[in-house]
């Protein structure tokens, strides 16, 4: 009997079926095995699958044996989970585009954690000031001493400080990489990587050997946000990947906490913007713990037969863009379109002069949220797109 695990692997191998669509297929049919056996006429019931894609899926799956493909994956000696596996983090499966294959290294298992276990993401700039260094360490230490898991991205700066402080206080930390789980980036974090492997977890949606790529890191950020019940931004400039993590966390119904900084400090501008747009300001360690103690309970979605995803209802913030919005008043004439990469061109073509929400763009482009946000930031910097309140986007006039 073919396992549901095999069908997660099989669906992820089909051209044109990304994480968003795969999650929708699961939600529609209750299992990916049922969807695999479904006729083409039923596949078109899934939002985002039209007749041409349904016929393409039918042709591709006729040439694929899920159990054989699973055996090939497992023979590559890379440990991985799918949402059909008990250790796959339930909170991560709650997001609209959970990774169908999550590669891992390390002893931590989510299904062995107590139900009261809490994970907090700590993110920020790669070049923190002495103030940012001090408060990242203090808050990571405080959370660790309360038994809270620390989630971050192993990047230089705030990420490294958060992981180090957690380990120095005998805590457990999770590093989410934008490379394969066997590739340490930056390379000087090799010793830290090895320490995390002793008690914690290294995660990635990329297979072993995958090198760093700038497009991988916005996508990586969605996993950090998805794993975390709350995300803490300790110091971030106005152009920061940490802000993308915060926006994604907000979109997923997570809490956003921000450490205030000086108006004179450029590496605090992103944090001040988050606070201005509604993020909860952190006054000190006790204040942070008080906020965490008042978090409403969150129930993850079921992954059993006939399951549907149940996203927690949490009032969301209205956050500004990761990069500064180009002032339309300063650009009275239309901006000539430069030559765009294929990925950026797809996103730009989906945007019109009428505002579209981020969710609308995800549905139209079928691009993972993290990667889409990264593209939107680049288009804003080129002066082609502006962001409006409520995470709505339109072309620059």
mmCIF file of C-alpha atoms in Angstrom:
data_model
loop_
_atom_site.group_PDB
_atom_site.id
_atom_site.type_symbol
_atom_site.label_atom_id
_atom_site.label_comp_id
_atom_site.label_asym_id
_atom_site.label_seq_id
_atom_site.Cartn_x
_atom_site.Cartn_y
_atom_site.Cartn_z
ATOM 1 C CA UNK A 1 0.000 0.000 0.000
ATOM 2 C CA UNK A 2 1.427 3.358 -1.027
ATOM 3 C CA UNK A 3 1.847 5.788 1.885
ATOM 4 C CA UNK A 4 0.569 9.353 2.033
ATOM 5 C CA UNK A 5 4.221 10.337 2.503
ATOM 6 C CA UNK A 6 4.919 9.035 -0.994
ATOM 7 C CA UNK A 7 2.162 11.196 -2.455
ATOM 8 C CA UNK A 8 3.575 14.369 -0.877
ATOM 9 C CA UNK A 9 6.855 13.583 -2.594
ATOM 10 C CA UNK A 10 5.149 12.704 -5.871
ATOM 11 C CA UNK A 11 2.995 15.829 -6.067
ATOM 12 C CA UNK A 12 6.011 18.024 -5.278
ATOM 13 C CA UNK A 13 7.840 16.517 -8.264
ATOM 14 C CA UNK A 14 5.185 17.606 -10.762
ATOM 15 C CA UNK A 15 6.029 20.650 -12.859
ATOM 16 C CA UNK A 16 3.582 23.460 -12.160
ATOM 17 C CA UNK A 17 2.618 22.289 -8.674
ATOM 18 C CA UNK A 18 4.262 24.448 -6.007
ATOM 19 C CA UNK A 19 3.744 24.464 -2.217
ATOM 20 C CA UNK A 20 0.699 26.749 -2.363
ATOM 21 C CA UNK A 21 -1.105 24.615 -4.905
ATOM 22 C CA UNK A 22 -0.118 21.401 -3.176
ATOM 23 C CA UNK A 23 -1.639 22.634 0.081
ATOM 24 C CA UNK A 24 -4.839 23.617 -1.746
ATOM 25 C CA UNK A 25 -5.022 20.184 -3.349
ATOM 26 C CA UNK A 26 -4.708 18.580 0.078
ATOM 27 C CA UNK A 27 -7.367 20.862 1.553
ATOM 28 C CA UNK A 28 -9.764 20.076 -1.303
ATOM 29 C CA UNK A 29 -9.423 16.285 -1.299
ATOM 30 C CA UNK A 30 -8.442 15.580 2.319
ATOM 31 C CA UNK A 31 -5.433 13.544 1.238
ATOM 32 C CA UNK A 32 -2.954 13.678 -1.596
ATOM 33 C CA UNK A 33 -3.547 10.020 -2.366
ATOM 34 C CA UNK A 34 -7.219 10.766 -3.059
ATOM 35 C CA UNK A 35 -6.182 13.711 -5.220
ATOM 36 C CA UNK A 36 -3.703 11.530 -7.140
ATOM 37 C CA UNK A 37 -6.493 9.108 -8.011
ATOM 38 C CA UNK A 38 -9.009 11.834 -8.843
ATOM 39 C CA UNK A 39 -10.051 12.330 -12.473
ATOM 40 C CA UNK A 40 -9.075 15.498 -14.304
ATOM 41 C CA UNK A 41 -12.615 16.887 -14.051
ATOM 42 C CA UNK A 42 -12.311 16.869 -10.258
ATOM 43 C CA UNK A 43 -8.877 18.499 -10.198
ATOM 44 C CA UNK A 44 -10.299 21.668 -11.710
ATOM 45 C CA UNK A 45 -12.254 22.149 -8.468
ATOM 46 C CA UNK A 46 -8.978 23.236 -6.866
ATOM 47 C CA UNK A 47 -8.443 26.992 -6.925
ATOM 48 C CA UNK A 48 -5.549 27.699 -9.272
ATOM 49 C CA UNK A 49 -5.979 24.584 -11.426
ATOM 50 C CA UNK A 50 -7.550 25.272 -14.786
ATOM 51 C CA UNK A 51 -8.235 22.732 -17.496
ATOM 52 C CA UNK A 52 -4.770 23.035 -19.148
ATOM 53 C CA UNK A 53 -2.914 22.453 -15.872
ATOM 54 C CA UNK A 54 -5.264 19.644 -14.869
ATOM 55 C CA UNK A 55 -4.551 17.856 -18.160
ATOM 56 C CA UNK A 56 -0.824 18.441 -17.712
ATOM 57 C CA UNK A 57 -1.009 16.967 -14.196
ATOM 58 C CA UNK A 58 -2.905 13.969 -15.557
ATOM 59 C CA UNK A 59 -0.188 13.296 -18.118
ATOM 60 C CA UNK A 60 2.665 13.747 -15.643
ATOM 61 C CA UNK A 61 1.233 11.549 -12.908
ATOM 62 C CA UNK A 62 0.576 8.737 -15.378
ATOM 63 C CA UNK A 63 4.365 8.457 -15.753
ATOM 64 C CA UNK A 64 5.164 8.657 -12.047
ATOM 65 C CA UNK A 65 5.048 5.885 -9.447
ATOM 66 C CA UNK A 66 4.835 7.565 -6.018
ATOM 67 C CA UNK A 67 6.289 4.672 -4.018
ATOM 68 C CA UNK A 68 9.207 4.295 -6.437
ATOM 69 C CA UNK A 69 9.903 8.010 -6.259
ATOM 70 C CA UNK A 70 9.792 7.911 -2.454
ATOM 71 C CA UNK A 71 12.294 5.050 -2.440
ATOM 72 C CA UNK A 72 14.616 7.121 -4.622
ATOM 73 C CA UNK A 73 14.381 10.073 -2.247
ATOM 74 C CA UNK A 74 14.986 7.920 0.801
ATOM 75 C CA UNK A 75 17.972 6.232 -0.817
ATOM 76 C CA UNK A 76 19.742 9.587 -1.136
ATOM 77 C CA UNK A 77 20.588 9.416 2.585
ATOM 78 C CA UNK A 78 18.959 12.781 3.283
ATOM 79 C CA UNK A 79 16.593 12.766 6.222
ATOM 80 C CA UNK A 80 13.338 14.578 5.475
ATOM 81 C CA UNK A 81 9.775 14.933 6.644
ATOM 82 C CA UNK A 82 6.576 15.515 4.737
ATOM 83 C CA UNK A 83 3.332 16.785 6.282
ATOM 84 C CA UNK A 84 2.223 13.148 6.444
ATOM 85 C CA UNK A 85 4.961 12.418 9.000
ATOM 86 C CA UNK A 86 4.298 12.897 12.723
ATOM 87 C CA UNK A 87 7.497 14.927 13.380
ATOM 88 C CA UNK A 88 6.570 17.528 10.760
ATOM 89 C CA UNK A 89 5.822 20.728 12.737
ATOM 90 C CA UNK A 90 2.081 21.211 12.955
ATOM 91 C CA UNK A 91 2.305 24.991 13.227
ATOM 92 C CA UNK A 92 4.306 25.140 10.003
ATOM 93 C CA UNK A 93 1.662 23.131 8.179
ATOM 94 C CA UNK A 94 -0.797 25.875 9.095
ATOM 95 C CA UNK A 95 0.691 28.372 6.624
ATOM 96 C CA UNK A 96 -0.638 28.619 3.043
ATOM 97 C CA UNK A 97 2.572 27.276 1.487
ATOM 98 C CA UNK A 98 4.276 24.797 3.839
ATOM 99 C CA UNK A 99 7.296 23.032 2.315
ATOM 100 C CA UNK A 100 6.152 19.618 1.038
ATOM 101 C CA UNK A 101 9.616 18.208 1.766
ATOM 102 C CA UNK A 102 11.446 19.481 4.838
ATOM 103 C CA UNK A 103 15.026 18.270 5.123
ATOM 104 C CA UNK A 104 16.460 18.099 8.625
ATOM 105 C CA UNK A 105 19.515 17.323 10.714
ATOM 106 C CA UNK A 106 19.633 17.103 14.492
ATOM 107 C CA UNK A 107 17.904 15.228 17.338
ATOM 108 C CA UNK A 108 14.934 17.532 18.048
ATOM 109 C CA UNK A 109 11.509 16.111 17.167
ATOM 110 C CA UNK A 110 8.376 18.236 17.261
ATOM 111 C CA UNK A 111 6.126 15.298 18.052
ATOM 112 C CA UNK A 112 8.134 14.669 21.240
ATOM 113 C CA UNK A 113 7.720 18.207 22.540
ATOM 114 C CA UNK A 114 5.130 18.938 25.253
ATOM 115 C CA UNK A 115 1.935 20.600 24.073
ATOM 116 C CA UNK A 116 2.924 23.712 26.012
ATOM 117 C CA UNK A 117 6.185 24.108 24.070
ATOM 118 C CA UNK A 118 6.590 27.555 22.569
ATOM 119 C CA UNK A 119 8.864 28.670 19.734
ATOM 120 C CA UNK A 120 9.823 32.305 19.164
ATOM 121 C CA UNK A 121 11.644 33.545 16.093
ATOM 122 C CA UNK A 122 14.367 36.146 16.625
ATOM 123 C CA UNK A 123 15.489 38.048 13.535
ATOM 124 C CA UNK A 124 17.283 41.255 12.665
ATOM 125 C CA UNK A 125 20.115 42.967 10.880
ATOM 126 C CA UNK A 126 23.393 41.341 9.882
ATOM 127 C CA UNK A 127 25.229 44.381 11.241
ATOM 128 C CA UNK A 128 23.774 45.137 14.673
ATOM 129 C CA UNK A 129 24.922 48.064 16.785
ATOM 130 C CA UNK A 130 26.216 47.489 20.321
ATOM 131 C CA UNK A 131 22.653 48.185 21.481
ATOM 132 C CA UNK A 132 21.260 45.541 19.133
ATOM 133 C CA UNK A 133 23.894 43.037 20.224
ATOM 134 C CA UNK A 134 23.131 43.616 23.902
ATOM 135 C CA UNK A 135 19.357 43.320 23.614
ATOM 136 C CA UNK A 136 19.400 40.353 21.259
ATOM 137 C CA UNK A 137 21.532 38.455 23.759
ATOM 138 C CA UNK A 138 19.451 39.533 26.751
ATOM 139 C CA UNK A 139 16.120 38.622 25.213
ATOM 140 C CA UNK A 140 17.351 35.323 23.792
ATOM 141 C CA UNK A 141 18.760 34.431 27.209
ATOM 142 C CA UNK A 142 15.508 35.387 28.908
ATOM 143 C CA UNK A 143 13.390 33.277 26.568
ATOM 144 C CA UNK A 144 15.771 30.325 26.783
ATOM 145 C CA UNK A 145 15.656 30.354 30.581
ATOM 146 C CA UNK A 146 11.877 30.006 30.322
ATOM 147 C CA UNK A 147 12.241 26.886 28.168
ATOM 148 C CA UNK A 148 11.235 28.616 24.949
ATOM 149 C CA UNK A 149 12.680 27.369 21.654
ATOM 150 C CA UNK A 150 14.620 29.964 19.666
ATOM 151 C CA UNK A 151 14.153 29.945 15.872
ATOM 152 C CA UNK A 152 16.406 31.916 13.538
ATOM 153 C CA UNK A 153 18.285 31.691 10.243
ATOM 154 C CA UNK A 154 21.995 31.185 11.120
ATOM 155 C CA UNK A 155 22.815 34.422 9.283
ATOM 156 C CA UNK A 156 25.487 36.840 10.422
ATOM 157 C CA UNK A 157 24.468 39.368 13.060
ATOM 158 C CA UNK A 158 21.243 39.036 15.053
ATOM 159 C CA UNK A 159 20.589 35.432 13.948
ATOM 160 C CA UNK A 160 24.013 34.291 15.128
ATOM 161 C CA UNK A 161 23.656 36.157 18.436
ATOM 162 C CA UNK A 162 20.245 34.630 19.110
ATOM 163 C CA UNK A 163 21.477 31.080 18.461
ATOM 164 C CA UNK A 164 24.649 31.609 20.516
ATOM 165 C CA UNK A 165 22.883 33.089 23.516
ATOM 166 C CA UNK A 166 20.376 30.237 23.499
ATOM 167 C CA UNK A 167 23.095 27.596 23.467
ATOM 168 C CA UNK A 168 25.170 29.381 26.103
ATOM 169 C CA UNK A 169 22.153 29.113 28.399
ATOM 170 C CA UNK A 170 21.645 25.397 27.708
ATOM 171 C CA UNK A 171 18.630 25.998 25.514
ATOM 172 C CA UNK A 172 17.379 24.473 22.280
ATOM 173 C CA UNK A 173 17.502 26.350 19.016
ATOM 174 C CA UNK A 174 16.376 25.738 15.442
ATOM 175 C CA UNK A 175 18.233 27.130 12.433
ATOM 176 C CA UNK A 176 16.388 27.417 9.119
ATOM 177 C CA UNK A 177 18.765 27.602 6.168
ATOM 178 C CA UNK A 178 18.518 29.019 2.653
ATOM 179 C CA UNK A 179 20.950 26.301 1.547
ATOM 180 C CA UNK A 180 21.012 22.538 1.856
ATOM 181 C CA UNK A 181 21.239 21.303 5.453
ATOM 182 C CA UNK A 182 24.854 20.291 4.772
ATOM 183 C CA UNK A 183 25.954 23.748 3.553
ATOM 184 C CA UNK A 184 26.950 26.232 6.273
ATOM 185 C CA UNK A 185 26.454 29.859 5.245
ATOM 186 C CA UNK A 186 28.178 32.012 6.297
ATOM 187 C CA UNK A 187 31.055 29.565 6.548
ATOM 188 C CA UNK A 188 32.420 31.092 9.771
ATOM 189 C CA UNK A 189 29.343 29.711 11.568
ATOM 190 C CA UNK A 190 30.572 26.129 11.160
ATOM 191 C CA UNK A 191 31.234 25.748 14.907
ATOM 192 C CA UNK A 192 27.807 27.199 15.758
ATOM 193 C CA UNK A 193 26.185 24.868 13.220
ATOM 194 C CA UNK A 194 27.860 21.876 14.905
ATOM 195 C CA UNK A 195 26.680 23.023 18.335
ATOM 196 C CA UNK A 196 23.082 23.342 17.153
ATOM 197 C CA UNK A 197 23.220 19.794 15.774
ATOM 198 C CA UNK A 198 23.969 18.415 19.245
ATOM 199 C CA UNK A 199 20.600 19.316 20.769
ATOM 200 C CA UNK A 200 18.547 21.256 18.244
ATOM 201 C CA UNK A 201 17.640 21.159 14.594
ATOM 202 C CA UNK A 202 18.839 22.345 11.201
ATOM 203 C CA UNK A 203 16.003 22.686 8.662
ATOM 204 C CA UNK A 204 15.767 23.493 4.962
ATOM 205 C CA UNK A 205 13.433 22.912 2.050
ATOM 206 C CA UNK A 206 16.466 22.553 -0.230
ATOM 207 C CA UNK A 207 18.260 19.234 -0.818
ATOM 208 C CA UNK A 208 21.830 18.644 0.286
ATOM 209 C CA UNK A 209 24.458 20.455 -1.718
ATOM 210 C CA UNK A 210 22.255 23.458 -2.528
ATOM 211 C CA UNK A 211 24.490 26.577 -2.386
ATOM 212 C CA UNK A 212 23.349 29.991 -1.112
ATOM 213 C CA UNK A 213 21.209 31.973 -3.527
ATOM 214 C CA UNK A 214 19.650 35.355 -2.852
ATOM 215 C CA UNK A 215 16.247 34.089 -3.961
ATOM 216 C CA UNK A 216 16.290 31.321 -1.360
ATOM 217 C CA UNK A 217 16.395 33.545 1.706
ATOM 218 C CA UNK A 218 12.995 35.292 1.404
ATOM 219 C CA UNK A 219 11.482 31.816 0.964
ATOM 220 C CA UNK A 220 13.459 30.593 3.984
ATOM 221 C CA UNK A 221 11.968 33.427 6.031
ATOM 222 C CA UNK A 222 8.447 32.047 5.630
ATOM 223 C CA UNK A 223 9.569 28.854 7.398
ATOM 224 C CA UNK A 224 10.995 30.842 10.307
ATOM 225 C CA UNK A 225 7.686 32.702 10.576
ATOM 226 C CA UNK A 226 5.654 29.519 10.178
ATOM 227 C CA UNK A 227 7.519 27.657 12.926
ATOM 228 C CA UNK A 228 7.192 30.511 15.416
ATOM 229 C CA UNK A 229 4.264 31.426 17.616
ATOM 230 C CA UNK A 230 5.700 34.942 17.747
ATOM 231 C CA UNK A 231 8.494 36.765 15.923
ATOM 232 C CA UNK A 232 10.796 39.210 17.710
ATOM 233 C CA UNK A 233 12.681 41.812 15.656
ATOM 234 C CA UNK A 234 15.509 43.196 17.789
ATOM 235 C CA UNK A 235 17.167 45.574 15.318
ATOM 236 C CA UNK A 236 16.566 46.072 11.600
ATOM 237 C CA UNK A 237 17.156 48.829 9.046
ATOM 238 C CA UNK A 238 14.441 49.924 6.629
ATOM 239 C CA UNK A 239 15.715 47.449 4.020
ATOM 240 C CA UNK A 240 15.976 44.157 5.819
ATOM 241 C CA UNK A 241 15.049 40.539 5.256
ATOM 242 C CA UNK A 242 13.977 40.520 8.897
ATOM 243 C CA UNK A 243 11.071 42.761 7.958
ATOM 244 C CA UNK A 244 9.948 40.252 5.345
ATOM 245 C CA UNK A 245 9.872 37.637 8.110
ATOM 246 C CA UNK A 246 7.740 39.981 10.213
ATOM 247 C CA UNK A 247 5.272 40.634 7.376
ATOM 248 C CA UNK A 248 4.939 36.939 6.693
ATOM 249 C CA UNK A 249 4.434 36.194 10.388
ATOM 250 C CA UNK A 250 1.721 38.831 10.497
ATOM 251 C CA UNK A 251 0.058 37.292 7.446
ATOM 252 C CA UNK A 252 0.123 33.912 9.191
ATOM 253 C CA UNK A 253 -1.576 35.287 12.304
ATOM 254 C CA UNK A 254 1.535 35.268 14.495
ATOM 255 C CA UNK A 255 2.423 37.954 17.011
ATOM 256 C CA UNK A 256 5.059 40.549 16.100
ATOM 257 C CA UNK A 257 7.238 42.044 18.841
ATOM 258 C CA UNK A 258 9.778 44.778 18.213
ATOM 259 C CA UNK A 259 12.613 46.301 20.224
ATOM 260 C CA UNK A 260 12.550 50.118 19.927
ATOM 261 C CA UNK A 261 15.716 51.914 18.892
ATOM 262 C CA UNK A 262 17.119 55.390 18.498
ATOM 263 C CA UNK A 263 15.945 57.724 15.765
ATOM 264 C CA UNK A 264 19.617 58.439 15.133
ATOM 265 C CA UNK A 265 20.430 54.790 14.447
ATOM 266 C CA UNK A 266 19.849 53.693 10.812
ATOM 267 C CA UNK A 267 19.723 50.039 11.905
ATOM 268 C CA UNK A 268 16.630 50.821 13.986
ATOM 269 C CA UNK A 269 14.547 52.407 11.244
ATOM 270 C CA UNK A 270 12.865 49.174 10.260
ATOM 271 C CA UNK A 271 11.927 48.443 13.863
ATOM 272 C CA UNK A 272 10.503 51.922 14.323
ATOM 273 C CA UNK A 273 8.439 51.473 11.182
ATOM 274 C CA UNK A 274 7.039 48.189 12.497
ATOM 275 C CA UNK A 275 6.096 49.855 15.774
ATOM 276 C CA UNK A 276 4.491 52.747 13.918
ATOM 277 C CA UNK A 277 2.369 50.281 11.963
ATOM 278 C CA UNK A 278 1.143 48.363 14.996
ATOM 279 C CA UNK A 279 3.800 45.901 16.144
ATOM 280 C CA UNK A 280 3.947 45.429 19.919
ATOM 281 C CA UNK A 281 6.805 47.363 21.462
ATOM 282 C CA UNK A 282 9.054 45.480 23.916
ATOM 283 C CA UNK A 283 10.036 47.456 27.007
ATOM 284 C CA UNK A 284 12.190 44.829 28.731
ATOM 285 C CA UNK A 285 12.449 41.094 29.445
ATOM 286 C CA UNK A 286 9.535 41.064 31.880
ATOM 287 C CA UNK A 287 7.310 42.842 29.397
ATOM 288 C CA UNK A 288 8.173 40.277 26.712
ATOM 289 C CA UNK A 289 7.369 37.363 29.011
ATOM 290 C CA UNK A 290 4.094 38.990 30.016
ATOM 291 C CA UNK A 291 3.058 39.374 26.394
ATOM 292 C CA UNK A 292 3.946 35.751 25.655
ATOM 293 C CA UNK A 293 2.015 34.530 28.684
ATOM 294 C CA UNK A 294 -1.122 36.192 27.307
ATOM 295 C CA UNK A 295 -0.951 34.550 23.875
ATOM 296 C CA UNK A 296 -4.239 32.898 22.950
ATOM 297 C CA UNK A 297 -4.062 29.135 22.493
ATOM 298 C CA UNK A 298 -3.476 28.066 18.944
ATOM 299 C CA UNK A 299 -4.711 24.804 17.498
ATOM 300 C CA UNK A 300 -2.824 23.444 14.541
ATOM 301 C CA UNK A 301 -4.582 21.907 11.549
ATOM 302 C CA UNK A 302 -5.258 18.201 11.283
ATOM 303 C CA UNK A 303 -3.326 16.244 8.690
ATOM 304 C CA UNK A 304 -5.522 13.187 8.751
ATOM 305 C CA UNK A 305 -8.127 12.052 6.205
ATOM 306 C CA UNK A 306 -10.691 14.645 5.230
ATOM 307 C CA UNK A 307 -8.660 17.284 7.031
ATOM 308 C CA UNK A 308 -8.798 20.960 6.289
ATOM 309 C CA UNK A 309 -6.435 23.683 7.327
ATOM 310 C CA UNK A 310 -7.676 25.797 10.231
ATOM 311 C CA UNK A 311 -5.853 29.075 10.378
ATOM 312 C CA UNK A 312 -5.982 30.718 13.825
ATOM 313 C CA UNK A 313 -7.981 33.894 14.002
ATOM 314 C CA UNK A 314 -5.657 36.605 15.220
ATOM 315 C CA UNK A 315 -6.170 40.284 14.517
ATOM 316 C CA UNK A 316 -3.516 41.246 12.011
ATOM 317 C CA UNK A 317 -1.455 44.389 11.699
ATOM 318 C CA UNK A 318 -1.224 46.663 8.707
ATOM 319 C CA UNK A 319 2.499 46.747 8.005
ATOM 320 C CA UNK A 320 4.471 48.795 5.503
ATOM 321 C CA UNK A 321 6.777 47.414 2.842
ATOM 322 C CA UNK A 322 10.197 45.927 3.504
ATOM 323 C CA UNK A 323 11.809 48.583 1.330
ATOM 324 C CA UNK A 324 10.869 52.275 1.278
ATOM 325 C CA UNK A 325 8.019 53.042 -1.048
ATOM 326 C CA UNK A 326 9.010 55.374 -3.877
ATOM 327 C CA UNK A 327 7.155 58.637 -3.416
ATOM 328 C CA UNK A 328 4.786 59.094 -6.337
ATOM 329 C CA UNK A 329 4.906 62.879 -5.918
ATOM 330 C CA UNK A 330 8.642 62.801 -6.565
ATOM 331 C CA UNK A 331 8.113 60.961 -9.842
ATOM 332 C CA UNK A 332 5.488 62.836 -11.865
ATOM 333 C CA UNK A 333 6.151 60.956 -15.088
ATOM 334 C CA UNK A 334 5.891 57.218 -15.766
ATOM 335 C CA UNK A 335 9.012 55.243 -15.083
ATOM 336 C CA UNK A 336 10.395 53.443 -18.151
ATOM 337 C CA UNK A 337 10.437 49.715 -17.566
ATOM 338 C CA UNK A 338 13.960 48.291 -17.404
ATOM 339 C CA UNK A 339 14.727 44.826 -18.667
ATOM 340 C CA UNK A 340 13.503 42.415 -15.994
ATOM 341 C CA UNK A 341 14.540 38.895 -15.112
ATOM 342 C CA UNK A 342 11.929 36.236 -15.981
ATOM 343 C CA UNK A 343 10.901 35.885 -12.312
ATOM 344 C CA UNK A 344 10.411 39.635 -11.848
ATOM 345 C CA UNK A 345 8.601 39.926 -15.177
ATOM 346 C CA UNK A 346 6.005 37.355 -14.058
ATOM 347 C CA UNK A 347 5.270 39.343 -10.906
ATOM 348 C CA UNK A 348 5.214 42.698 -12.688
ATOM 349 C CA UNK A 349 2.787 41.429 -15.328
ATOM 350 C CA UNK A 350 0.388 40.300 -12.577
ATOM 351 C CA UNK A 351 0.226 43.810 -11.106
ATOM 352 C CA UNK A 352 -2.041 46.443 -12.629
ATOM 353 C CA UNK A 353 -2.847 50.080 -11.922
ATOM 354 C CA UNK A 354 -5.609 48.857 -9.596
ATOM 355 C CA UNK A 355 -4.515 47.765 -6.103
ATOM 356 C CA UNK A 356 -4.135 44.023 -5.532
ATOM 357 C CA UNK A 357 -3.658 42.331 -2.160
ATOM 358 C CA UNK A 358 -0.726 40.054 -1.463
ATOM 359 C CA UNK A 359 -3.117 37.086 -1.343
ATOM 360 C CA UNK A 360 -4.456 37.989 -4.797
ATOM 361 C CA UNK A 361 -0.928 38.091 -6.186
ATOM 362 C CA UNK A 362 -0.040 34.746 -4.608
ATOM 363 C CA UNK A 363 -3.091 33.185 -6.241
ATOM 364 C CA UNK A 364 -2.410 34.744 -9.639
ATOM 365 C CA UNK A 365 1.292 33.976 -9.836
ATOM 366 C CA UNK A 366 1.357 30.691 -7.880
ATOM 367 C CA UNK A 367 4.641 31.930 -6.376
ATOM 368 C CA UNK A 368 5.487 31.134 -2.744
ATOM 369 C CA UNK A 369 4.771 34.077 -0.458
ATOM 370 C CA UNK A 370 8.362 34.596 0.654
ATOM 371 C CA UNK A 371 9.738 34.596 -2.875
ATOM 372 C CA UNK A 372 6.920 36.858 -4.050
ATOM 373 C CA UNK A 373 7.669 39.406 -1.329
ATOM 374 C CA UNK A 374 11.318 39.409 -2.339
ATOM 375 C CA UNK A 375 10.325 40.155 -5.945
ATOM 376 C CA UNK A 376 7.951 42.913 -4.845
ATOM 377 C CA UNK A 377 10.730 44.575 -2.861
ATOM 378 C CA UNK A 378 12.980 44.553 -5.942
ATOM 379 C CA UNK A 379 10.200 46.025 -8.107
ATOM 380 C CA UNK A 380 9.635 48.770 -5.529
ATOM 381 C CA UNK A 381 13.310 49.653 -5.537
ATOM 382 C CA UNK A 382 13.180 49.865 -9.340
ATOM 383 C CA UNK A 383 10.317 52.347 -9.023
ATOM 384 C CA UNK A 384 7.878 50.088 -10.882
ATOM 385 C CA UNK A 385 5.538 49.130 -8.028
ATOM 386 C CA UNK A 386 4.252 50.858 -4.921
ATOM 387 C CA UNK A 387 2.747 49.360 -1.804
ATOM 388 C CA UNK A 388 -0.422 50.752 -0.261
ATOM 389 C CA UNK A 389 -1.763 50.218 3.279
ATOM 390 C CA UNK A 390 -3.038 46.712 3.927
ATOM 391 C CA UNK A 391 -0.280 45.071 1.896
ATOM 392 C CA UNK A 392 -1.866 46.030 -1.418
ATOM 393 C CA UNK A 393 0.261 46.618 -4.501
ATOM 394 C CA UNK A 394 -0.155 48.497 -7.757
ATOM 395 C CA UNK A 395 1.976 49.750 -10.606
ATOM 396 C CA UNK A 396 3.713 53.056 -10.253
ATOM 397 C CA UNK A 397 1.872 55.674 -12.294
#
